[in-house]
Amino acid sequence: MEIRIRPYGESDLMAIQRIWNEVVEAGNAFPGETPLSLQECRSYFAAQSLTAVAEANGRVEGLYILHPNNIGRAGHIANASYAVAPSARGSGIGEALVRHSLTQLRPHGFTGLQFNAVVSTNRVAMALYEKIGFTRVGTIPAGFRLPDDSLVDIYIYYHAAPEQEKE
């Protein structure tokens, strides 16, 4: 399967709304609890430093957002979120999205990528991040509330921006 990653466009909004909201509604990875309306998606994804989609087999099957993790003197470190359609999980789309986001750090003025809240039960994501070279730098005990109201740890991960290839 060929995966193509590109910046999103207006015609992608319904697909990325569906994918994003499926992750929100599952309640085990994103902190948000309320699905986004189409207008909220339009505003939210436009406000990011970069919103990119992954196309496979002629369909949008995943996306990521990239933006500053903080402001001012800490604004050079990025944060990102990834979402893959449930039907496309395990096909390499998540890995392609994460790897692509790393290539976009320096072009967007970032020197590293920090994840603030990787849910400890999200073992697939943790294995992927560690495979790619992210380092777990911290733990927030009981930092995430699952849909059954139980609390689980969240982990902070970091990856320095790769050096840009010289032409």
PDB file of C-alpha atoms in Angstrom:
ATOM      1  CA  MET A   1       0.000   0.000   0.000  1.00  0.00           C
ATOM      2  CA  GLU A   2       1.378   3.385  -0.990  1.00  0.00           C
ATOM      3  CA  ILE A   3       0.945   6.088   1.647  1.00  0.00           C
ATOM      4  CA  ARG A   4       1.056   9.719   0.540  1.00  0.00           C
ATOM      5  CA  ILE A   5       1.297  12.448   3.182  1.00  0.00           C
ATOM      6  CA  ARG A   6       0.378  16.000   2.262  1.00  0.00           C
ATOM      7  CA  PRO A   7      -1.004  19.192   3.814  1.00  0.00           C
ATOM      8  CA  TYR A   8      -4.754  18.969   4.326  1.00  0.00           C
ATOM      9  CA  GLY A   9      -7.236  20.949   2.272  1.00  0.00           C
ATOM     10  CA  GLU A  10     -10.865  22.005   2.633  1.00  0.00           C
ATOM     11  CA  SER A  11     -11.991  18.880   0.771  1.00  0.00           C
ATOM     12  CA  ASP A  12     -10.416  16.726   3.529  1.00  0.00           C
ATOM     13  CA  LEU A  13     -12.386  18.236   6.405  1.00  0.00           C
ATOM     14  CA  MET A  14     -15.175  15.675   6.590  1.00  0.00           C
ATOM     15  CA  ALA A  15     -12.715  12.770   6.529  1.00  0.00           C
ATOM     16  CA  ILE A  16     -10.428  14.247   9.180  1.00  0.00           C
ATOM     17  CA  GLN A  17     -13.407  15.209  11.317  1.00  0.00           C
ATOM     18  CA  ARG A  18     -14.592  11.578  11.239  1.00  0.00           C
ATOM     19  CA  ILE A  19     -11.136  10.166  12.050  1.00  0.00           C
ATOM     20  CA  TRP A  20     -10.388  12.728  14.786  1.00  0.00           C
ATOM     21  CA  ASN A  21     -13.774  12.260  16.433  1.00  0.00           C
ATOM     22  CA  GLU A  22     -13.419   8.455  16.409  1.00  0.00           C
ATOM     23  CA  VAL A  23     -10.275   8.845  18.527  1.00  0.00           C
ATOM     24  CA  VAL A  24     -11.970  11.382  20.828  1.00  0.00           C
ATOM     25  CA  GLU A  25     -14.999   9.137  21.294  1.00  0.00           C
ATOM     26  CA  ALA A  26     -12.853   6.070  22.077  1.00  0.00           C
ATOM     27  CA  GLY A  27     -11.595   7.999  25.123  1.00  0.00           C
ATOM     28  CA  ASN A  28      -8.254   6.239  25.426  1.00  0.00           C
ATOM     29  CA  ALA A  29      -5.746   8.524  23.680  1.00  0.00           C
ATOM     30  CA  PHE A  30      -6.845  12.164  23.322  1.00  0.00           C
ATOM     31  CA  PRO A  31      -7.696  14.298  26.363  1.00  0.00           C
ATOM     32  CA  GLY A  32     -10.699  15.946  24.681  1.00  0.00           C
ATOM     33  CA  GLU A  33     -14.103  14.510  25.480  1.00  0.00           C
ATOM     34  CA  THR A  34     -16.329  16.302  22.975  1.00  0.00           C
ATOM     35  CA  PRO A  35     -16.372  15.530  19.242  1.00  0.00           C
ATOM     36  CA  LEU A  36     -15.688  18.518  16.992  1.00  0.00           C
ATOM     37  CA  SER A  37     -18.317  19.948  14.664  1.00  0.00           C
ATOM     38  CA  LEU A  38     -17.308  20.601  11.078  1.00  0.00           C
ATOM     39  CA  GLN A  39     -16.893  24.327  11.815  1.00  0.00           C
ATOM     40  CA  GLU A  40     -14.808  23.585  14.914  1.00  0.00           C
ATOM     41  CA  CYS A  41     -12.629  21.285  12.780  1.00  0.00           C
ATOM     42  CA  ARG A  42     -12.228  23.970  10.152  1.00  0.00           C
ATOM     43  CA  SER A  43     -11.002  26.453  12.762  1.00  0.00           C
ATOM     44  CA  TYR A  44      -8.926  23.995  14.793  1.00  0.00           C
ATOM     45  CA  PHE A  45      -7.007  22.430  11.925  1.00  0.00           C
ATOM     46  CA  ALA A  46      -6.421  25.801  10.241  1.00  0.00           C
ATOM     47  CA  ALA A  47      -4.881  27.159  13.471  1.00  0.00           C
ATOM     48  CA  GLN A  48      -2.103  24.535  13.563  1.00  0.00           C
ATOM     49  CA  SER A  49       1.451  25.130  12.330  1.00  0.00           C
ATOM     50  CA  LEU A  50       0.761  22.166  10.046  1.00  0.00           C
ATOM     51  CA  THR A  51      -2.115  19.775   9.559  1.00  0.00           C
ATOM     52  CA  ALA A  52      -1.242  16.887   7.255  1.00  0.00           C
ATOM     53  CA  VAL A  53      -3.230  13.911   6.006  1.00  0.00           C
ATOM     54  CA  ALA A  54      -2.208  10.414   4.985  1.00  0.00           C
ATOM     55  CA  GLU A  55      -3.842   9.069   1.853  1.00  0.00           C
ATOM     56  CA  ALA A  56      -3.872   5.379   1.027  1.00  0.00           C
ATOM     57  CA  ASN A  57      -5.912   3.644  -1.639  1.00  0.00           C
ATOM     58  CA  GLY A  58      -7.390   7.000  -2.655  1.00  0.00           C
ATOM     59  CA  ARG A  59      -8.776   7.748   0.813  1.00  0.00           C
ATOM     60  CA  VAL A  60      -7.725   9.900   3.729  1.00  0.00           C
ATOM     61  CA  GLU A  61      -6.870   7.339   6.416  1.00  0.00           C
ATOM     62  CA  GLY A  62      -5.031   9.459   8.983  1.00  0.00           C
ATOM     63  CA  LEU A  63      -3.794  12.877   9.979  1.00  0.00           C
ATOM     64  CA  TYR A  64      -1.501  14.753  12.283  1.00  0.00           C
ATOM     65  CA  ILE A  65      -1.304  18.240  13.692  1.00  0.00           C
ATOM     66  CA  LEU A  66       1.911  20.052  14.555  1.00  0.00           C
ATOM     67  CA  HIS A  67       2.102  23.201  16.684  1.00  0.00           C
ATOM     68  CA  PRO A  68       4.222  24.819  19.412  1.00  0.00           C
ATOM     69  CA  ASN A  69       4.146  22.906  22.673  1.00  0.00           C
ATOM     70  CA  ASN A  70       4.450  26.156  24.604  1.00  0.00           C
ATOM     71  CA  ILE A  71       4.869  29.882  24.064  1.00  0.00           C
ATOM     72  CA  GLY A  72       7.712  32.370  24.113  1.00  0.00           C
ATOM     73  CA  ARG A  73      11.020  30.999  25.328  1.00  0.00           C
ATOM     74  CA  ALA A  74       9.746  27.425  25.019  1.00  0.00           C
ATOM     75  CA  GLY A  75       7.976  27.909  21.681  1.00  0.00           C
ATOM     76  CA  HIS A  76      10.746  26.209  19.694  1.00  0.00           C
ATOM     77  CA  ILE A  77       9.624  22.768  20.880  1.00  0.00           C
ATOM     78  CA  ALA A  78       6.685  21.283  18.967  1.00  0.00           C
ATOM     79  CA  ASN A  79       3.798  19.104  20.025  1.00  0.00           C
ATOM     80  CA  ALA A  80       1.852  16.798  17.730  1.00  0.00           C
ATOM     81  CA  SER A  81      -1.213  14.584  17.741  1.00  0.00           C
ATOM     82  CA  TYR A  82      -1.894  11.699  15.375  1.00  0.00           C
ATOM     83  CA  ALA A  83      -5.105   9.961  14.389  1.00  0.00           C
ATOM     84  CA  VAL A  84      -5.567   6.928  12.141  1.00  0.00           C
ATOM     85  CA  ALA A  85      -8.901   5.553  10.981  1.00  0.00           C
ATOM     86  CA  PRO A  86      -9.701   2.353  12.921  1.00  0.00           C
ATOM     87  CA  SER A  87      -9.995   0.383   9.666  1.00  0.00           C
ATOM     88  CA  ALA A  88      -6.444   1.422   8.650  1.00  0.00           C
ATOM     89  CA  ARG A  89      -4.615   0.731  11.904  1.00  0.00           C
ATOM     90  CA  GLY A  90      -1.703  -1.670  11.649  1.00  0.00           C
ATOM     91  CA  SER A  91      -1.027  -0.706   8.028  1.00  0.00           C
ATOM     92  CA  GLY A  92       1.946   1.605   8.637  1.00  0.00           C
ATOM     93  CA  ILE A  93       0.013   4.855   8.413  1.00  0.00           C
ATOM     94  CA  GLY A  94       0.740   5.875  12.008  1.00  0.00           C
ATOM     95  CA  GLU A  95       4.460   5.299  11.563  1.00  0.00           C
ATOM     96  CA  ALA A  96       4.454   7.235   8.270  1.00  0.00           C
ATOM     97  CA  LEU A  97       2.687  10.152   9.976  1.00  0.00           C
ATOM     98  CA  VAL A  98       5.113  10.281  12.899  1.00  0.00           C
ATOM     99  CA  ARG A  99       8.162  10.032  10.641  1.00  0.00           C
ATOM    100  CA  HIS A 100       6.780  12.754   8.353  1.00  0.00           C
ATOM    101  CA  SER A 101       6.106  15.058  11.305  1.00  0.00           C
ATOM    102  CA  LEU A 102       9.753  14.752  12.353  1.00  0.00           C
ATOM    103  CA  THR A 103      10.847  15.960   8.901  1.00  0.00           C
ATOM    104  CA  GLN A 104       8.610  19.002   9.310  1.00  0.00           C
ATOM    105  CA  LEU A 105      10.058  20.214  12.609  1.00  0.00           C
ATOM    106  CA  ARG A 106      12.956  22.318  11.328  1.00  0.00           C
ATOM    107  CA  PRO A 107      11.052  23.758   8.323  1.00  0.00           C
ATOM    108  CA  HIS A 108       8.449  25.021  10.818  1.00  0.00           C
ATOM    109  CA  GLY A 109      11.038  26.466  13.227  1.00  0.00           C
ATOM    110  CA  PHE A 110      11.092  23.671  15.817  1.00  0.00           C
ATOM    111  CA  THR A 111      14.130  21.979  17.364  1.00  0.00           C
ATOM    112  CA  GLY A 112      12.318  19.058  18.959  1.00  0.00           C
ATOM    113  CA  LEU A 113       9.006  17.293  19.455  1.00  0.00           C
ATOM    114  CA  GLN A 114       7.450  16.671  22.873  1.00  0.00           C
ATOM    115  CA  PHE A 115       4.416  14.555  23.639  1.00  0.00           C
ATOM    116  CA  ASN A 116       2.827  15.651  26.904  1.00  0.00           C
ATOM    117  CA  ALA A 117       0.311  12.897  27.499  1.00  0.00           C
ATOM    118  CA  VAL A 118       0.941   9.462  26.004  1.00  0.00           C
ATOM    119  CA  VAL A 119      -1.564   7.267  27.824  1.00  0.00           C
ATOM    120  CA  SER A 120       0.134   4.314  29.524  1.00  0.00           C
ATOM    121  CA  THR A 121      -2.458   1.888  28.158  1.00  0.00           C
ATOM    122  CA  ASN A 122      -1.658   2.971  24.572  1.00  0.00           C
ATOM    123  CA  ARG A 123       1.068   0.374  24.162  1.00  0.00           C
ATOM    124  CA  VAL A 124       1.009   0.441  20.362  1.00  0.00           C
ATOM    125  CA  ALA A 125       1.811   4.166  20.327  1.00  0.00           C
ATOM    126  CA  MET A 126       4.545   3.783  22.947  1.00  0.00           C
ATOM    127  CA  ALA A 127       6.185   0.954  21.001  1.00  0.00           C
ATOM    128  CA  LEU A 128       6.078   3.035  17.812  1.00  0.00           C
ATOM    129  CA  TYR A 129       7.555   6.131  19.440  1.00  0.00           C
ATOM    130  CA  GLU A 130      10.360   4.130  21.039  1.00  0.00           C
ATOM    131  CA  LYS A 131      11.072   2.320  17.740  1.00  0.00           C
ATOM    132  CA  ILE A 132      11.476   5.706  16.027  1.00  0.00           C
ATOM    133  CA  GLY A 133      13.829   6.989  18.733  1.00  0.00           C
ATOM    134  CA  PHE A 134      11.665   8.995  21.134  1.00  0.00           C
ATOM    135  CA  THR A 135      12.805   8.976  24.761  1.00  0.00           C
ATOM    136  CA  ARG A 136      10.383   8.722  27.653  1.00  0.00           C
ATOM    137  CA  VAL A 137      11.409  11.619  29.891  1.00  0.00           C
ATOM    138  CA  GLY A 138       8.726  11.596  32.540  1.00  0.00           C
ATOM    139  CA  THR A 139       5.605  10.132  34.081  1.00  0.00           C
ATOM    140  CA  ILE A 140       2.507  11.864  35.401  1.00  0.00           C
ATOM    141  CA  PRO A 141       0.916   9.419  37.854  1.00  0.00           C
ATOM    142  CA  ALA A 142      -2.836   8.984  37.327  1.00  0.00           C
ATOM    143  CA  GLY A 143      -2.759  11.769  34.723  1.00  0.00           C
ATOM    144  CA  PHE A 144      -5.476  10.443  32.404  1.00  0.00           C
ATOM    145  CA  ARG A 145      -9.091   9.505  33.070  1.00  0.00           C
ATOM    146  CA  LEU A 146     -10.383   6.607  30.967  1.00  0.00           C
ATOM    147  CA  PRO A 147     -14.067   6.348  29.969  1.00  0.00           C
ATOM    148  CA  ASP A 148     -14.756   4.065  32.970  1.00  0.00           C
ATOM    149  CA  ASP A 149     -13.392   6.884  35.230  1.00  0.00           C
ATOM    150  CA  SER A 150     -10.297   4.892  36.202  1.00  0.00           C
ATOM    151  CA  LEU A 151      -7.052   6.850  36.259  1.00  0.00           C
ATOM    152  CA  VAL A 152      -3.891   5.726  34.466  1.00  0.00           C
ATOM    153  CA  ASP A 153      -0.439   7.222  34.091  1.00  0.00           C
ATOM    154  CA  ILE A 154       0.606   9.389  31.177  1.00  0.00           C
ATOM    155  CA  TYR A 155       4.125   9.606  29.812  1.00  0.00           C
ATOM    156  CA  ILE A 156       6.075  12.499  28.367  1.00  0.00           C
ATOM    157  CA  TYR A 157       8.185  11.668  25.304  1.00  0.00           C
ATOM    158  CA  TYR A 158      10.790  13.728  23.439  1.00  0.00           C
ATOM    159  CA  HIS A 159      12.645  13.556  20.117  1.00  0.00           C
ATOM    160  CA  ALA A 160      15.144  16.132  18.857  1.00  0.00           C
ATOM    161  CA  ALA A 161      14.538  17.429  15.347  1.00  0.00           C
ATOM    162  CA  PRO A 162      16.610  15.509  12.824  1.00  0.00           C
ATOM    163  CA  GLU A 163      19.329  17.432  11.031  1.00  0.00           C
ATOM    164  CA  GLN A 164      18.240  18.669   7.614  1.00  0.00           C
ATOM    165  CA  GLU A 165      19.913  16.899   4.721  1.00  0.00           C
ATOM    166  CA  LYS A 166      22.313  19.094   2.781  1.00  0.00           C
ATOM    167  CA  GLU A 167      21.648  19.386  -0.928  1.00  0.00           C
TER     168      GLU A 167
END
